[in-house]
mmCIF file of C-alpha atoms in Angstrom:
data_model
loop_
_atom_site.group_PDB
_atom_site.id
_atom_site.type_symbol
_atom_site.label_atom_id
_atom_site.label_comp_id
_atom_site.label_asym_id
_atom_site.label_seq_id
_atom_site.Cartn_x
_atom_site.Cartn_y
_atom_site.Cartn_z
ATOM 1 C CA UNK H 1 -12.761 21.583 68.663
ATOM 2 C CA UNK H 2 -16.126 21.974 70.026
ATOM 3 C CA UNK H 3 -18.119 18.660 70.734
ATOM 4 C CA UNK H 4 -21.807 18.503 70.849
ATOM 5 C CA UNK H 5 -24.043 16.800 72.719
ATOM 6 C CA UNK H 6 -27.855 15.952 72.452
ATOM 7 C CA UNK H 7 -30.655 15.069 74.435
ATOM 8 C CA UNK H 8 -34.691 15.239 74.779
ATOM 9 C CA UNK H 9 -35.975 12.488 72.688
ATOM 10 C CA UNK H 10 -37.976 9.867 73.734
ATOM 11 C CA UNK H 11 -40.746 7.904 72.574
ATOM 12 C CA UNK H 12 -44.306 10.362 71.833
ATOM 13 C CA UNK H 13 -47.533 9.273 70.471
ATOM 14 C CA UNK H 14 -48.671 10.939 67.121
ATOM 15 C CA UNK H 15 -49.527 14.810 67.828
ATOM 16 C CA UNK H 16 -47.592 15.197 70.694
ATOM 17 C CA UNK H 17 -44.203 16.774 71.351
ATOM 18 C CA UNK H 18 -40.963 16.863 72.529
ATOM 19 C CA UNK H 19 -37.779 19.559 72.941
ATOM 20 C CA UNK H 20 -34.395 18.469 71.606
ATOM 21 C CA UNK H 21 -31.039 20.444 73.527
ATOM 22 C CA UNK H 22 -28.276 20.746 71.780
ATOM 23 C CA UNK H 23 -25.482 21.092 74.017
ATOM 24 C CA UNK H 24 -21.688 22.661 72.588
ATOM 25 C CA UNK H 25 -18.680 22.378 74.831
ATOM 26 C CA UNK H 26 -17.452 25.112 73.670
ATOM 27 C CA UNK H 27 -18.727 28.593 72.399
ATOM 28 C CA UNK H 28 -20.911 28.632 68.474
ATOM 29 C CA UNK H 29 -21.145 32.174 68.995
ATOM 30 C CA UNK H 30 -18.839 32.640 66.117
ATOM 31 C CA UNK H 31 -20.555 29.355 64.298
ATOM 32 C CA UNK H 32 -22.516 31.470 61.426
ATOM 33 C CA UNK H 33 -25.334 28.557 61.089
ATOM 34 C CA UNK H 34 -26.662 25.427 63.647
ATOM 35 C CA UNK H 35 -28.869 23.339 62.465
ATOM 36 C CA UNK H 36 -30.841 20.066 62.914
ATOM 37 C CA UNK H 37 -30.253 17.003 61.100
ATOM 38 C CA UNK H 38 -32.441 14.008 61.194
ATOM 39 C CA UNK H 39 -31.478 10.162 60.401
ATOM 40 C CA UNK H 40 -34.444 7.402 59.755
ATOM 41 C CA UNK H 41 -33.316 3.654 59.823
ATOM 42 C CA UNK H 42 -32.340 3.089 55.519
ATOM 43 C CA UNK H 43 -32.513 6.735 54.878
ATOM 44 C CA UNK H 44 -29.164 9.513 54.500
ATOM 45 C CA UNK H 45 -29.068 11.767 56.835
ATOM 46 C CA UNK H 46 -31.072 14.837 55.830
ATOM 47 C CA UNK H 47 -31.305 18.914 57.618
ATOM 48 C CA UNK H 48 -34.244 19.600 58.927
ATOM 49 C CA UNK H 49 -34.072 23.202 60.595
ATOM 50 C CA UNK H 50 -30.916 25.376 60.315
ATOM 51 C CA UNK H 51 -30.693 29.040 62.649
ATOM 52 C CA UNK H 52 -28.181 31.841 62.018
ATOM 53 C CA UNK H 53 -26.168 33.707 64.248
ATOM 54 C CA UNK H 54 -28.807 36.663 63.583
ATOM 55 C CA UNK H 55 -31.720 34.323 64.212
ATOM 56 C CA UNK H 56 -32.685 33.882 61.307
ATOM 57 C CA UNK H 57 -34.261 30.014 60.448
ATOM 58 C CA UNK H 58 -35.272 27.783 57.444
ATOM 59 C CA UNK H 59 -36.809 24.154 57.102
ATOM 60 C CA UNK H 60 -37.419 21.700 55.367
ATOM 61 C CA UNK H 61 -41.391 21.824 53.402
ATOM 62 C CA UNK H 62 -42.132 18.856 55.983
ATOM 63 C CA UNK H 63 -41.978 20.380 59.476
ATOM 64 C CA UNK H 64 -42.595 23.969 58.516
ATOM 65 C CA UNK H 65 -45.246 25.112 60.914
ATOM 66 C CA UNK H 66 -44.713 22.226 63.226
ATOM 67 C CA UNK H 67 -41.101 23.039 64.284
ATOM 68 C CA UNK H 68 -39.487 25.423 66.006
ATOM 69 C CA UNK H 69 -35.523 25.857 65.999
ATOM 70 C CA UNK H 70 -33.494 28.626 68.355
ATOM 71 C CA UNK H 71 -30.602 29.028 70.097
ATOM 72 C CA UNK H 72 -28.965 30.313 73.026
ATOM 73 C CA UNK H 73 -25.397 31.404 72.557
ATOM 74 C CA UNK H 74 -24.966 32.496 76.351
ATOM 75 C CA UNK H 75 -25.529 29.108 77.125
ATOM 76 C CA UNK H 76 -24.011 27.194 73.897
ATOM 77 C CA UNK H 77 -27.438 25.817 73.185
ATOM 78 C CA UNK H 78 -29.242 24.739 69.752
ATOM 79 C CA UNK H 79 -32.917 23.820 71.069
ATOM 80 C CA UNK H 80 -35.675 22.130 68.442
ATOM 81 C CA UNK H 81 -39.526 22.377 69.842
ATOM 82 C CA UNK H 82 -41.402 19.842 68.044
ATOM 83 C CA UNK H 83 -45.099 19.562 67.978
ATOM 84 C CA UNK H 84 -47.405 17.882 66.072
ATOM 85 C CA UNK H 85 -45.534 15.007 65.950
ATOM 86 C CA UNK H 86 -45.901 12.155 63.056
ATOM 87 C CA UNK H 87 -44.688 8.800 62.601
ATOM 88 C CA UNK H 88 -42.615 9.496 59.725
ATOM 89 C CA UNK H 89 -41.326 12.383 62.365
ATOM 90 C CA UNK H 90 -39.494 9.025 63.867
ATOM 91 C CA UNK H 91 -35.353 9.077 63.154
ATOM 92 C CA UNK H 92 -32.071 9.641 65.537
ATOM 93 C CA UNK H 93 -31.409 13.752 65.448
ATOM 94 C CA UNK H 94 -28.062 15.190 65.751
ATOM 95 C CA UNK H 95 -27.087 18.979 65.100
ATOM 96 C CA UNK H 96 -23.924 20.205 63.495
ATOM 97 C CA UNK H 97 -22.887 23.460 61.967
ATOM 98 C CA UNK H 98 -24.007 24.009 58.580
ATOM 99 C CA UNK H 99 -22.529 23.086 56.468
ATOM 100 C CA UNK H 100 -21.782 20.424 58.794
ATOM 101 C CA UNK H 101 -18.052 20.708 60.465
ATOM 102 C CA UNK H 102 -18.007 19.507 63.584
ATOM 103 C CA UNK H 103 -17.687 16.137 65.223
ATOM 104 C CA UNK H 104 -20.941 14.571 65.433
ATOM 105 C CA UNK H 105 -22.693 13.731 68.997
ATOM 106 C CA UNK H 106 -24.091 10.457 69.371
ATOM 107 C CA UNK H 107 -27.815 12.084 68.796
ATOM 108 C CA UNK H 108 -30.626 11.224 70.508
ATOM 109 C CA UNK H 109 -33.563 8.742 69.261
ATOM 110 C CA UNK H 110 -37.180 10.458 68.787
ATOM 111 C CA UNK H 111 -39.926 7.270 67.860
ATOM 112 C CA UNK H 112 -43.293 8.763 67.411
ATOM 113 C CA UNK H 113 -46.160 5.793 67.359
ATOM 114 C CA UNK H 114 -49.249 6.399 65.761
#
């Protein structure tokens, strides 16, 4: 079973940027769609961005134009470039396949101060 390790989170001021990484212990080449999810305190986990093996991407409306998802199958890594961050982006960010079929990693905390 592929294991996922997220990194790159931190504390940033509103308007700032962060780049998250998700390193998989095994190959993600055969996984059609990978996604970044987030869970804010007291809220359900939501899918914010997906990318297929062919490079097609989708985004939830709240991050469109600000976040960019990418994947490097050779490195078994998925990235999330987050720009123009807002306080409402504060959450723990996770990666997983879409639909969610892999074991969840520990996530990486993103905190955006106003």
